[in-house]
Amino acid sequence: MSNAHKATAPDPGDFLEVDGSLSAEERDIRDTVRDFATGELLPNVADWFDAGTIPDARALAKSFGDLGVFGMHLDGYGCAGASAVSYGLACRELEAVDSGLRSFVSVQGSLAMTAIHRFGSEEQKNTWLPKMAAGELIGCFGLTEPDSGSDPGSMRTRARRDGSDWVLDGTKMWITNGSIADVAVVWAATEDGIRGFVVPTNTPGFSANVVHRKLSLRASITSELVLDGVRLPESAVLPGSGGLGSPLSCLNEARYGIVWGATGAARACYQAALDYAATREQFGRAISGFQLTQRKLADMLVDVNQAGLTALQIGRLKDAGRCHHTHVSFGKLSCVAAAQRVAGEARSIHGANGITLEYPVLRHMLNLETVATYEGTAEIHALSLGQAVTGVSAFR
Amino acid sequence: MNIVVLVKQVPDTATERKLTSDDKTLDRAASDGVINELDEYAIEEGLLLKEKHGGEVTILTMGPEQATDSIRKALSMGADKAVHVSDEALHGSDALQSAYALSRALGRIEFDLVVLGSESTDARTGVMGAALAEYLGVPQLTLADKVDVDGQAIKVQRLTDYGYDVVEAELPAVVSVVEKINEPRYPSFKLIMQAKKKPVEKLTIADAEIDAARVGLANATTETVDVAPAPPRAAGTIVKDEGEGGVKIAEFLAEKKFV
């Protein structure tokens, strides 16, 4: 009887029906972000990438805020309180347009807002979170330094006591939205370990310089933060923060979004290649009919769907309260690598056209170089997984 | 002000739309259901009027169970509650019968204004606003691209082939809108999450006191005699510009009576 009904052919756009188990609310959030991203962002993103910036980042922040995507997985303080899977879907649909746009949301919601939400005082939360959720204020997150990347514990930024004040000195590097931010969450070494500080960016001694000549994540604003004797009141410290684990727990939230985001970039590249191969004719027929192209498409299909399942499973674990940080390492390592493979194959299917901004593939391929690097390189996540299964740390 | 927005679920225009072979009604399984595009503008206008004048926006939908998805989306845009008329007996109802059924459902709701899209992307009859106003015995203000309400007075700018008319009436009234009227908002996540908690009243034809003899395919006032797929589009004409391209284009447009 089980064969009485012949199964219908799978949808090339969602071959394993990864989205089949989504709840109505999750589907609504996915569709809303997809409509917004394809309607409002996709028509502009190649120009932004070409210009190497987001020309009106404040307006973009406001429209993200109206949608409710900033801190959407947080509760209270103007945040939507959505599920982890919903947040993941939003990241996926944004990154299907461009990794830079997902980064904007990751930094605001998962890094800056999560740090304040998790470690901040009631006053700090009330001061910053509602306006950040609404996109009226932009936040950034300063952990990485020029000489302190994978090993953030080696940071040189210092916060010293001066009476009841704190004085911060140091430099932060690769800070998304740094030069347009209203508030920076800055991590600094104190006598009592690493603490987080909420720094209004108009505080004397704070400055931000835009990083130019990037070849990746160009539709995104990247900055260096300089803290030169930045004097802050006692109320600026995040009271719940203490030790390197604090910023790393925020990064884990952002990485979770990257796991999903990478699947969006992968899907966009696969879809572009599938469309291109069907219409591009050589030797008198569409190149999708050639065996070498089909092998590429098949490999891409497998990567896209396996990455999609991985992201969804990690999301379900997160919503069930069973997501360990090494699960996220698994996802970031595997999904970003899959996306890089897919982007590379997609670019080759596009031939010469694939190197232009008329098609999304090289843009995604270049972006993914950043995505594979920030918030834990592939090497660091491999070491994290190695430690998880052997019980032996190979790096600390 | 109590505003009722009519929302119709239609097959997604981006997918291939089909009729069933047995009774020539819409094959709802063949494509995803979405909110009729012009109804999104109607929802937006309802929400804008509520934001300006206060009151409530109620979504009224007639359609099978899966229309729930469209109702939820309308609520996610910010509507307050919904009424869903759903009954197997309504299957195959034509435009006039649907107007009758909706007028019965509206008889149970206090309203000052009914807003709807001026036509649907599936049947495209464009008569619902007029027919509904007749059944309700209230003024019809159709093809509106601007709506102003002042107390009990309503004034709309009605889009015509030659410009626009200004039409005035007293509330309650029915307004159908065109796409120039506004830019529909995206649902927000907070509203999406609240949507499932908003009240959706389900009505059968008995609940709405709809006469079964006046609805459904068997009693329809119109009949679908035959259907055929649209012929494939003919290849276009390519004008090669050899110094007189402009003349050739002008001749082409004149021949087609565009100029």
XYZ file of C-alpha atoms in Angstrom:
655
model
C 0.000 0.000 0.000
C 2.899 2.308 0.658
C 3.499 2.554 -3.079
C -0.141 3.250 -3.891
C 0.654 6.938 -4.273
C 3.680 7.839 -6.290
C 5.692 10.524 -4.511
C 5.873 13.764 -6.443
C 9.245 14.889 -7.766
C 11.237 16.927 -5.230
C 11.321 20.709 -5.465
C 14.760 21.681 -6.842
C 14.609 24.730 -4.543
C 14.103 22.671 -1.351
C 14.996 19.143 -2.358
C 14.852 17.481 1.069
C 11.940 19.645 2.225
C 14.128 21.200 4.896
C 11.407 23.801 5.388
C 8.674 21.181 5.548
C 8.705 20.957 9.330
C 8.544 24.692 9.975
C 5.667 25.999 12.063
C 3.234 28.516 10.602
C 4.925 31.290 12.569
C 8.368 30.248 11.331
C 7.105 30.199 7.753
C 5.573 33.650 8.175
C 8.848 35.038 9.474
C 10.775 33.352 6.648
C 8.388 34.721 4.020
C 8.429 38.213 5.495
C 12.226 38.401 5.516
C 12.434 36.847 2.064
C 9.949 39.377 0.653
C 11.747 42.255 2.340
C 15.206 41.056 1.325
C 14.342 40.414 -2.308
C 12.127 43.500 -2.604
C 14.168 46.115 -0.765
C 17.748 44.853 -0.545
C 18.502 42.677 -3.578
C 17.947 45.494 -6.121
C 20.600 47.623 -4.345
C 23.152 45.205 -3.035
C 25.382 44.986 -6.105
C 25.667 48.792 -6.114
C 26.511 48.820 -2.418
C 29.091 46.110 -2.914
C 30.548 48.044 -5.834
C 30.653 51.247 -3.760
C 32.206 49.384 -0.843
C 29.691 50.721 1.671
C 26.041 50.955 2.653
C 25.198 54.512 1.584
C 22.296 55.098 3.974
C 22.994 52.718 6.815
C 20.656 54.603 9.185
C 17.696 54.128 6.879
C 18.594 50.455 6.524
C 18.783 50.116 10.311
C 15.364 51.717 10.634
C 13.786 49.344 8.128
C 15.403 46.370 9.882
C 14.002 47.755 13.123
C 10.498 48.133 11.689
C 10.659 44.510 10.593
C 11.734 43.526 14.098
C 14.855 41.599 13.112
C 17.257 43.267 15.591
C 17.479 41.141 18.715
C 14.427 39.221 17.533
C 15.440 36.185 19.607
C 15.698 38.247 22.828
C 12.819 38.732 25.251
C 11.440 42.058 26.422
C 12.854 45.574 25.902
C 11.113 45.936 22.558
C 12.454 42.643 21.191
C 10.192 40.141 19.461
C 11.116 37.045 21.508
C 11.079 34.730 18.491
C 12.441 31.186 18.429
C 16.025 30.334 17.532
C 14.815 28.694 14.333
C 12.943 31.855 13.348
C 16.074 33.906 13.972
C 18.060 31.435 11.890
C 15.582 31.664 9.025
C 15.845 35.454 9.071
C 19.646 35.182 8.861
C 19.346 32.673 6.030
C 17.057 34.867 3.959
C 19.193 37.969 4.519
C 22.430 36.208 3.640
C 20.811 34.775 0.517
C 21.019 38.417 -0.602
C 24.405 39.291 0.918
C 26.546 38.267 3.879
C 27.132 41.941 4.692
C 23.447 42.493 5.389
C 23.237 39.489 7.668
C 26.385 40.759 9.395
C 24.633 44.077 10.082
C 21.865 42.191 11.868
C 24.232 39.781 13.629
C 26.338 42.567 15.093
C 23.396 44.622 16.267
C 21.268 41.788 17.655
C 23.525 38.899 18.550
C 26.588 40.817 19.666
C 25.828 44.318 20.931
C 22.248 43.765 22.105
C 22.878 40.270 23.465
C 25.832 41.560 25.515
C 23.652 44.257 27.096
C 20.679 41.920 27.478
C 22.764 39.196 29.098
C 25.244 41.166 31.203
C 23.747 44.653 31.503
C 22.058 46.406 34.414
C 18.349 47.122 34.261
C 19.196 50.745 33.562
C 21.546 49.841 30.703
C 18.936 47.545 29.193
C 16.212 50.169 29.370
C 18.502 52.867 28.009
C 19.771 51.015 24.982
C 17.783 47.940 23.995
C 14.406 49.369 22.920
C 16.000 51.944 20.627
C 18.463 49.394 19.258
C 15.602 46.968 18.600
C 13.764 49.728 16.737
C 16.850 50.501 14.648
C 16.988 54.058 15.983
C 20.384 53.421 17.547
C 23.180 51.391 16.014
C 25.524 49.286 18.117
C 28.875 47.640 17.504
C 30.966 45.099 19.394
C 34.678 45.522 20.045
C 36.586 42.375 20.945
C 39.078 41.640 18.159
C 42.259 43.701 18.017
C 44.926 44.150 15.343
C 47.180 41.624 17.098
C 44.508 39.605 18.872
C 42.174 37.556 16.673
C 41.730 33.858 17.382
C 43.343 34.428 20.784
C 41.188 37.220 22.242
C 42.577 36.565 25.715
C 45.780 38.248 24.544
C 43.986 41.592 24.121
C 45.897 44.761 24.949
C 42.953 47.074 25.540
C 43.019 48.043 29.203
C 40.436 49.522 31.547
C 41.895 51.026 34.706
C 40.196 52.529 37.704
C 40.554 56.235 38.354
C 38.529 57.092 41.423
C 35.028 55.813 40.659
C 35.615 56.166 36.889
C 37.028 53.758 34.370
C 39.582 54.848 31.763
C 39.916 52.756 28.588
C 42.898 52.651 26.242
C 43.443 50.409 23.243
C 42.513 49.601 19.660
C 39.839 47.294 18.274
C 39.883 46.014 14.705
C 37.445 44.608 12.107
C 34.466 46.129 13.873
C 31.299 45.970 11.776
C 29.340 49.259 11.911
C 32.028 50.792 14.166
C 32.112 54.179 12.438
C 28.325 54.584 12.292
C 27.561 53.214 15.750
C 25.914 55.200 18.541
C 27.128 52.755 21.130
C 30.020 50.327 21.314
C 30.226 47.315 23.584
C 33.960 47.226 24.252
C 35.800 44.404 25.964
C 38.868 45.363 27.991
C 41.244 43.705 30.415
C 40.944 44.895 34.030
C 42.689 43.836 37.204
C 39.779 41.454 37.694
C 39.833 39.922 34.235
C 38.047 40.871 31.047
C 34.976 43.099 31.470
C 32.500 44.584 29.030
C 31.830 48.344 28.814
C 28.973 50.207 27.207
C 30.637 53.138 25.461
C 28.564 55.903 23.858
C 30.539 56.697 20.727
C 30.443 60.447 21.408
C 32.543 59.928 24.534
C 35.764 62.007 24.289
C 38.725 59.855 23.298
C 36.616 57.437 21.230
C 37.145 57.454 17.480
C 36.487 55.075 14.613
C 38.245 54.775 11.262
C 36.727 53.050 8.269
C 38.677 50.112 6.842
C 39.009 50.706 3.109
C 40.133 48.542 0.179
C 38.320 45.412 1.357
C 37.738 42.754 -1.296
C 35.104 40.939 0.731
C 31.970 41.950 2.644
C 31.967 45.215 0.713
C 28.256 45.883 1.319
C 29.130 46.399 4.968
C 30.942 49.050 6.974
C 34.051 47.809 8.771
C 36.035 49.964 11.183
C 38.900 50.290 13.578
C 38.003 51.644 17.023
C 40.541 53.772 18.857
C 40.125 54.278 22.595
C 42.431 57.002 23.822
C 41.858 57.693 27.497
C 38.107 57.137 27.212
C 36.730 58.072 30.624
C 33.535 56.311 31.657
C 31.462 56.324 34.832
C 31.094 53.226 36.974
C 27.650 52.695 35.398
C 29.307 51.943 32.025
C 30.596 48.534 33.007
C 28.362 45.562 32.221
C 27.847 44.302 35.774
C 27.217 40.702 34.762
C 30.327 40.400 32.609
C 33.452 38.700 33.875
C 36.138 36.805 32.028
C 36.610 35.853 28.415
C 33.567 33.592 28.580
C 31.312 36.656 28.497
C 32.214 37.941 25.020
C 32.614 34.388 23.740
C 29.032 33.587 24.734
C 27.862 36.547 22.609
C 29.975 35.342 19.716
C 28.335 31.974 20.046
C 24.953 33.626 19.423
C 26.243 35.406 16.351
C 27.914 32.252 15.043
C 24.612 30.492 15.345
C 23.197 33.048 12.907
C 26.162 32.488 10.606
C 25.419 28.760 10.490
C 22.037 29.613 8.963
C 23.286 32.561 6.972
C 25.847 30.455 5.132
C 23.054 28.149 3.975
C 21.334 31.188 2.473
C 24.418 32.229 0.524
C 24.829 28.626 -0.638
C 21.214 28.410 -1.779
C 21.450 31.686 -3.681
C 24.579 30.509 -5.522
C 23.071 27.130 -6.334
C 19.851 28.717 -7.567
C 21.765 31.209 -9.703
C 23.853 28.418 -11.225
C 20.790 26.264 -11.891
C 19.047 29.167 -13.656
C 22.141 30.140 -15.600
C 22.892 26.588 -16.730
C 19.351 26.212 -18.039
C 19.570 29.298 -20.255
C 23.228 29.405 -21.275
C 23.692 27.581 -24.571
C 26.962 26.258 -25.906
C 27.541 23.666 -28.623
C 23.895 24.114 -29.537
C 22.282 23.276 -26.224
C 21.830 24.425 -22.663
C 24.923 23.717 -20.594
C 22.685 22.151 -17.912
C 22.559 19.144 -20.240
C 26.273 18.474 -20.026
C 27.496 15.818 -17.649
C 30.231 17.984 -16.167
C 27.682 20.684 -15.306
C 25.250 18.178 -13.861
C 27.943 16.767 -11.607
C 28.555 20.252 -10.273
C 24.847 20.881 -9.783
C 24.421 17.559 -8.007
C 27.308 18.307 -5.647
C 25.888 21.754 -4.960
C 22.431 20.318 -4.331
C 23.875 17.897 -1.774
C 25.861 20.645 -0.043
C 22.927 23.063 0.090
C 20.519 20.517 1.521
C 22.927 18.958 3.996
C 23.894 22.390 5.275
C 20.223 23.312 5.524
C 19.473 20.225 7.603
C 22.466 20.886 9.837
C 21.335 24.441 10.523
C 17.779 23.363 11.245
C 18.876 20.592 13.608
C 21.139 22.967 15.534
C 18.242 25.419 15.679
C 15.907 22.772 17.058
C 18.539 21.856 19.677
C 18.824 25.523 20.598
C 15.087 25.940 20.994
C 15.055 22.823 23.174
C 17.824 24.266 25.345
C 20.262 21.550 24.303
C 22.587 23.465 21.999
C 26.181 23.229 23.193
C 28.696 25.718 21.845
C 30.437 22.885 20.036
C 27.198 22.213 18.139
C 27.507 25.749 16.817
C 31.172 25.105 15.979
C 30.052 22.041 14.021
C 27.548 24.154 12.127
C 29.863 27.038 11.397
C 32.667 24.751 10.224
C 30.480 22.581 8.020
C 27.926 25.053 6.654
C 30.423 27.762 5.741
C 32.690 25.222 4.047
C 29.692 23.879 2.121
C 28.739 27.399 1.070
C 32.286 28.076 -0.125
C 32.265 24.918 -2.240
C 28.882 25.802 -3.705
C 29.893 29.401 -4.456
C 33.056 28.232 -6.212
C 31.181 25.732 -8.386
C 28.461 28.267 -9.109
C 31.023 30.769 -10.263
C 32.580 28.262 -12.633
C 29.183 27.408 -14.144
C 28.677 31.118 -14.830
C 31.891 31.247 -16.866
C 33.137 34.758 -17.546
C 29.786 36.250 -16.538
C 30.400 34.861 -13.090
C 33.122 37.371 -12.322
C 30.805 40.379 -12.670
C 28.349 41.980 -10.274
C 25.571 41.234 -12.760
C 25.448 37.806 -11.139
C 25.618 37.178 -7.398
C 28.109 34.327 -7.359
C 31.526 35.965 -7.083
C 30.099 38.494 -4.624
C 28.969 35.625 -2.390
C 32.238 33.761 -2.949
C 34.255 36.767 -1.815
C 31.949 37.459 1.138
C 32.321 33.882 2.314
C 36.057 34.439 2.767
C 35.119 36.803 5.586
C 32.359 34.558 6.869
C 34.841 31.680 7.118
C 37.212 33.906 9.075
C 35.230 35.985 11.521
C 33.644 34.725 14.701
C 36.040 31.816 14.834
C 38.069 30.658 11.845
C 37.544 27.202 10.399
C 40.760 26.207 12.186
C 39.489 27.332 15.594
C 36.162 25.536 15.137
C 38.010 22.388 14.052
C 40.098 22.630 17.225
C 36.944 23.138 19.257
C 35.426 19.994 17.742
C 38.685 18.110 18.199
C 38.661 19.001 21.859
C 34.988 18.057 22.170
C 35.500 14.520 20.900
C 38.945 13.775 22.354
C 38.764 15.669 25.604
C 42.151 17.193 24.796
C 42.640 20.861 23.985
C 45.144 21.354 21.181
C 45.244 25.125 21.413
C 44.888 26.427 24.942
C -14.012 53.745 13.404
C -14.747 50.116 12.704
C -13.095 49.079 9.478
C -13.625 45.733 7.800
C -11.105 44.704 5.157
C -12.082 41.973 2.736
C -9.213 39.591 2.105
C -9.367 36.949 -0.577
C -6.866 34.146 -0.838
C -5.863 33.582 -4.447
C -3.356 31.278 -6.156
C 0.127 32.783 -6.308
C 0.441 34.579 -9.634
C 4.090 33.523 -9.764
C 3.070 29.881 -10.160
C 1.076 28.072 -12.831
C -2.610 28.368 -12.009
C -5.020 25.586 -12.931
C -8.701 24.735 -12.825
C -9.849 21.282 -11.820
C -11.009 19.137 -14.689
C -14.200 17.906 -13.015
C -16.049 21.106 -12.071
C -13.829 23.829 -13.620
C -13.245 25.518 -10.295
C -9.870 26.607 -9.012
C -7.438 23.774 -8.295
C -6.235 24.992 -4.919
C -3.721 22.182 -4.541
C -1.899 23.236 -7.723
C -0.365 26.404 -6.300
C 0.256 28.191 -3.041
C -2.419 30.513 -1.751
C -1.486 34.152 -1.154
C -3.398 37.300 -0.270
C -4.861 38.882 -3.386
C -2.349 41.620 -4.124
C -4.824 44.508 -4.187
C -6.247 43.333 -0.877
C -2.827 44.025 0.670
C -3.324 47.654 -0.323
C -6.799 47.488 1.213
C -5.314 46.167 4.473
C -2.721 48.947 4.452
C -5.411 51.575 3.866
C -7.496 50.119 6.683
C -4.498 50.251 9.017
C -3.654 53.830 7.984
C -7.260 54.923 8.627
C -7.203 53.213 12.005
C -3.911 54.906 12.895
C -5.443 58.256 11.990
C -8.964 57.880 13.376
C -8.691 55.097 15.931
C -10.966 52.063 16.025
C -10.446 48.501 14.897
C -9.578 46.665 11.716
C -11.379 43.376 11.159
C -10.398 41.006 8.372
C -13.249 39.235 6.617
C -12.388 36.243 4.467
C -14.518 33.710 2.674
C -12.664 30.613 1.587
C -11.587 27.105 2.499
C -9.528 26.111 5.526
C -6.174 26.990 3.937
C -7.253 30.647 3.710
C -6.231 30.712 7.389
C -2.681 31.384 6.165
C -3.785 34.588 4.480
C -5.827 35.653 7.496
C -2.769 35.158 9.688
C -0.693 37.304 7.366
C -3.300 40.071 7.437
C -3.253 39.938 11.240
C 0.563 40.045 11.130
C 0.354 43.328 9.260
C -1.572 44.756 12.206
C -5.285 43.962 11.846
C -7.021 43.332 15.183
C -9.238 40.340 14.508
C -10.744 38.280 11.753
C -13.921 36.569 10.632
C -13.521 33.513 8.419
C -16.576 32.263 6.542
C -15.836 28.714 5.529
C -18.304 26.083 4.424
C -18.204 23.315 1.840
C -21.545 24.634 0.561
C -19.789 27.810 -0.632
C -17.567 25.873 -3.052
C -17.858 27.227 -6.587
C -19.825 30.350 -5.630
C -19.510 33.060 -8.280
C -18.962 36.775 -7.728
C -22.612 37.664 -7.113
C -23.147 34.760 -4.731
C -19.931 35.635 -2.893
C -21.109 39.234 -2.544
C -24.382 37.977 -1.096
C -22.608 35.650 1.341
C -20.159 38.345 2.436
C -23.032 40.808 2.932
C -24.650 38.289 5.284
C -21.428 37.934 7.268
C -21.096 41.717 7.364
C -24.598 41.875 8.807
C -23.113 40.386 11.973
C -20.270 42.914 12.234
C -20.578 46.570 13.189
C -18.764 48.534 10.540
C -18.321 52.082 9.354
C -16.237 51.224 6.349
C -15.595 48.152 4.216
C -12.331 48.256 2.243
C -11.346 45.800 -0.467
C -9.062 45.490 -3.472
C -10.751 46.604 -6.682
C -10.277 43.181 -8.259
C -8.733 39.803 -7.590
C -5.900 38.299 -9.576
C -7.779 35.042 -10.092
C -11.341 35.742 -11.256
C -10.708 39.404 -12.128
C -14.404 40.268 -12.286
C -13.886 43.538 -10.415
C -17.535 43.650 -9.344
C -17.263 42.767 -5.662
C -17.190 46.333 -4.347
C -20.286 47.340 -6.317
C -22.240 44.138 -5.699
C -21.492 44.138 -2.004
C -22.556 47.786 -1.606
C -25.858 46.976 -3.331
C -26.512 44.020 -1.033
C -25.638 46.133 2.003
C -27.592 49.144 0.778
C -24.654 51.500 1.369
C -22.734 53.809 -0.989
C -19.986 52.351 -3.177
C -16.798 54.304 -3.783
C -14.753 52.243 -6.196
C -11.245 52.452 -7.676
C -10.025 54.770 -4.937
C -6.427 55.982 -4.951
C -6.983 58.360 -2.020
C -9.380 58.128 0.911
C -10.248 60.857 3.402
C -12.625 60.377 6.295
C -13.937 63.329 8.278
C -16.534 62.412 10.870
C -19.295 60.631 8.971
C -18.188 62.005 5.627
C -15.955 60.071 3.291
C -14.279 61.463 0.196
C -12.264 59.443 -2.281
C -10.247 60.212 -5.336
C -11.513 57.737 -7.926
C -9.052 56.743 -10.613
C -10.468 56.933 -14.150
C -9.128 56.624 -17.683
C -9.083 60.407 -18.016
C -7.762 61.381 -14.576
C -9.786 61.101 -11.426
C -13.192 61.911 -10.003
C -13.778 63.109 -6.473
C -16.611 61.099 -4.940
C -18.219 61.833 -1.584
C -20.591 59.828 0.571
C -21.737 59.255 4.122
C -20.517 56.328 6.200
C -21.112 53.444 6.310
C -19.737 52.771 2.852
C -17.775 50.328 0.711
C -14.445 51.444 -0.794
C -12.448 49.489 -3.346
C -8.840 50.524 -3.793
C -6.259 50.523 -6.576
C -2.547 49.934 -6.126
C -1.610 53.605 -6.399
C -3.231 54.289 -3.052
C -0.329 53.325 -0.770
C 2.625 50.999 -0.240
C 1.653 47.982 1.886
C 3.847 47.457 4.932
C 5.770 44.299 5.735
C 4.475 42.326 8.693
C 6.658 42.855 11.762
C 7.953 39.934 13.793
C 6.211 41.133 16.921
C 2.896 41.209 15.081
C 3.605 37.836 13.472
C 4.049 36.380 16.931
C 0.921 38.077 18.238
C -1.145 37.038 15.215
C -1.894 33.553 16.451
C -3.344 34.980 19.656
C -5.738 37.339 17.873
C -9.379 36.261 17.683
C -10.492 34.552 14.466
C -14.207 33.831 14.410
C -15.128 30.911 12.147
C -18.559 31.006 10.577
C -20.428 28.314 8.668
C -23.219 29.362 6.330
C -25.665 28.493 9.099
C -23.817 30.753 11.557
C -23.871 33.646 9.088
C -27.483 32.892 8.098
C -26.489 32.431 4.497
C -29.196 30.733 2.446
C -27.691 27.508 1.073
C -29.927 27.783 -1.992
C -28.262 31.055 -2.945
C -24.618 29.901 -2.893
C -22.449 27.134 -4.343
C -21.634 25.844 -7.798
C -25.041 24.259 -8.438
C -26.853 27.538 -7.833
C -24.341 29.839 -9.494
C -25.653 32.690 -11.630
C -22.799 32.208 -14.051
C -21.383 29.054 -15.595
C -17.900 28.200 -16.777
C -18.638 26.601 -20.124
C -15.153 25.929 -21.351
C -11.569 26.686 -20.422
C -8.416 26.723 -22.497
C -4.858 27.675 -21.624
C -3.712 31.046 -22.896
C -1.899 30.656 -26.214
C 1.868 31.035 -25.961
C 3.024 34.571 -26.627
C 4.013 35.187 -30.216
C 7.602 36.156 -30.890
C 8.174 39.907 -30.791
C 9.250 42.039 -33.727
C 12.828 43.201 -33.717
C 13.409 46.537 -35.374
C 16.985 46.908 -36.521
C 18.002 50.530 -36.483
C 19.579 51.423 -39.834
C 18.983 55.120 -39.480
C 15.189 54.890 -39.554
C 14.527 52.877 -36.379
C 12.482 55.706 -34.886
C 10.202 55.861 -37.919
C 9.661 52.113 -37.867
C 8.755 52.165 -34.175
C 6.335 55.043 -34.776
C 4.743 53.101 -37.661
C 4.444 50.024 -35.460
C 2.766 51.985 -32.667
C 0.427 53.685 -35.153
C -0.482 50.331 -36.694
C -1.399 49.000 -33.236
C -3.313 52.238 -32.562
C -1.112 53.139 -29.570
C -0.472 56.595 -31.061
